Amino acid sequence: MPKRLYLLLILVLLLAACAGPAVEEPPAPVEEPEVEEPAPVEEEAEPAEEMEEEEMMEEVSMRFFIPDGGGRPDGYNSVIDAYREIHPNVTIELDIVPFGDYYGQLPVMWASDNPADLALVDSADIQSQAYNGALAPLDDIFTEEDMADFRPGVVSEASLDGVLYAAPFGVTTQGVFYNVDMFEAAGIEPPREVDDAWTWSEYIENTQAVIANEAANGNEDVWGVVYLTNPPNIDMWTHLVVRSFGEKDSPTFAGISPDGTTSAGYLDTPEAFEAYEFWQSLYVDLEFAPQATVPDAFQTNKAATMISFAAWGSVLDIIAPDLNWGVTPLPYQVTPITQMGDFTPVVSANGSQVEEAKAFMQFLASTEGVLAYNAATNMIPARISVLDQLDAFSEYPNKIFVDEMIAWGVPRPETPGHAIYNSIFGKMMVDIAQGADIQAAVEAAVLEIDAQLAQFE
Amino acid sequence: MKSAGWNRGSVRSTLLRALKQYRSALVLVLPALIGLSVFHLWPIIESVRVSFFDYNLISRVSEWEGLGNYTFAAQDPLFWRTIKNTALFFLLKVPVQMVLALLLALLVRVPFKGVGFIRTIILIPTVTSMVVVSVIWGLMYHPNSGLINGILETLSLPTQKFLIDTGQAMPSLVVMTIWKDVGFNMIFFLAGLLSIPGSYYEAAMLDGANRWQLFRHITIPLLRGTTVFVLITSMISAFKVFTPVFLMTKGGPSSVTRVIVLYIYENAFIFNKMGYAAAISVILALILLIASVIQIYFRSRS
């Protein structure tokens, strides 16, 4: 026995040692996408629908990587069911990742030898993922009519150098959720139309009156505003405050250079510093918002308002069914703004079934696909024509989010290094909220952002 | 030639004899060796290799950089800042932790009623998950609703900001990690104390030595080996700190708790600079290796 066993074990050891390195030569280098023909949209869509019939009838099994929450699993399962009615040979399994693990697992998923065929990517990160070669171009699955029907800001975020890399599917915007009972008790009625939106000072003044009224009635320690995490550390929540301090075409409003590689001159303008001082005053001087997360503050009557995304209402109905909540448009300083964005479906460039995945993507972003999703979960569709068919968005409170999107909606600052920008900017805003020296914090952040974004020049 | 042939034959027969003698042991350790090779040795070799490349995790494009990542680290102020923060964490934590661990070991060395219970209490944090401990201590440190500020308020003392204050964040992390790790160090000191023969103390007492002299001239010298071991392992552990920082401060406020491993994580998974992250990992490993060799050298000299 021994000799053969030893030989076998030695062989196993050698094989293990000789196993392919984690880092291999890439199958193909990332190339700059074609830019000569911006958004090369085909006259007629030639999607995978035209694949050979026999090929279509082969059993196809795909994986779809999505973060949990926001009603996404229900929504996408609803679309998959509708797709399988037309293509019974196609099976799509959702890889549902806990939201907290999603951002860490996504790059590892892309780097694996067997990436998911489809995935959801935060719309602001699409350009970054496309730049790194993770995403398949989707220009060829949408017609000119389709492209004209998609909301322009969503298409812009989903494109890099004129090439579309994600299916314009849904949009989310932000609003102020308020405790109706508290505001009624104080005799204050927040605006319900975007044209009547409060400025930041009006919003703070009114909310402070609510807090004072609550304190007078024995409900002490009520915060003026909370976010999902406090202070918020992502630009979805923080940057809209800063951008609002600038004029519409100003560097402050843009937040980054047109080529997406420079923040100096955009994050350190006099208007931006004014915004940072305002932001710090909310946390330090006024003690209007908590400097560390207070779990469930809004749901437990410990916060008068909460700034959150459109789908938060559906979440509140489940987690706090007795809470009497309302929505008012986002406050503004100089320019009203809401930042559009959502988890957006993409096709993996390195997946084994790119064409099949694109065929599903085409269905997903179609009128039928969007309606199937909305049958399960409310989502503001990126398709303008479908929005008109959904009654839920023509009524309060959802109408506020739609009106904001139409009147004020812009994408977050567009850069292929958005994850880097977001991470550093988010930390800077947390530091400012926690009382850091504003000048030093901004200088350090701008320096670090620009040093990191230099890799995309 | 004859001599060489004789030597070769001798070596061969010695090896065969050793193989025969230890073959059962070899078979038993082989699975562990395979695991060690695949999950430890190979990644270390790969990290060194990747550190010479500009490697993109997502696209997998890797371009030869030579020593570029290392020279960049030498000029990167953030790298030096994270080294400084990590060294501060080590200096604040390890000496206090070692002294406390030794005192606790001295306390529980002598058998008395309830010593088992006290040992268990001291060891509970050690066996608790760092993630759980970090989350709970994060809640305890909460500036508005945390347990510690609640106690301070009850005692009419001023409340503190702990993790959100630039001056308090690092000490707050240090206190939590000492509480978590002191039991682990205590075990080694306890083992060291129990291995000192009682006859040494008896002889010294007969010569009239007092308690302090016993401790100073017998306990401390005979614990030197244990102390060096604890110092090396604690230093490595302190330089590798990540979980409590990631969960409790994310390196803030104002980067005062941004330690080296967090910076490696940021470069690898946020800044998408895997080659640079690997280079910093190699530098960190070299720093720890050199520090360990120095400590072992001084121990052997003394």
XYZ file of N, CA, C and O in Angstrom, chain B residues 31 77 103 156 213:
20
model
N -2.405 15.885 5.062
C -3.582 16.741 4.790
C -3.371 18.175 5.275
O -3.734 19.128 4.583
N 1.684 59.584 1.223
C 1.494 60.074 2.600
C 0.421 59.283 3.358
O 0.513 59.126 4.572
N -0.775 40.380 35.385
C -1.411 40.562 36.702
C -2.567 39.566 36.877
O -2.728 38.967 37.948
N -23.530 61.818 37.164
C -23.395 63.280 36.985
C -22.031 63.670 36.417
O -21.475 64.726 36.752
N 11.047 40.711 45.613
C 12.315 40.135 45.133
C 12.078 38.801 44.421
O 12.734 38.492 43.426
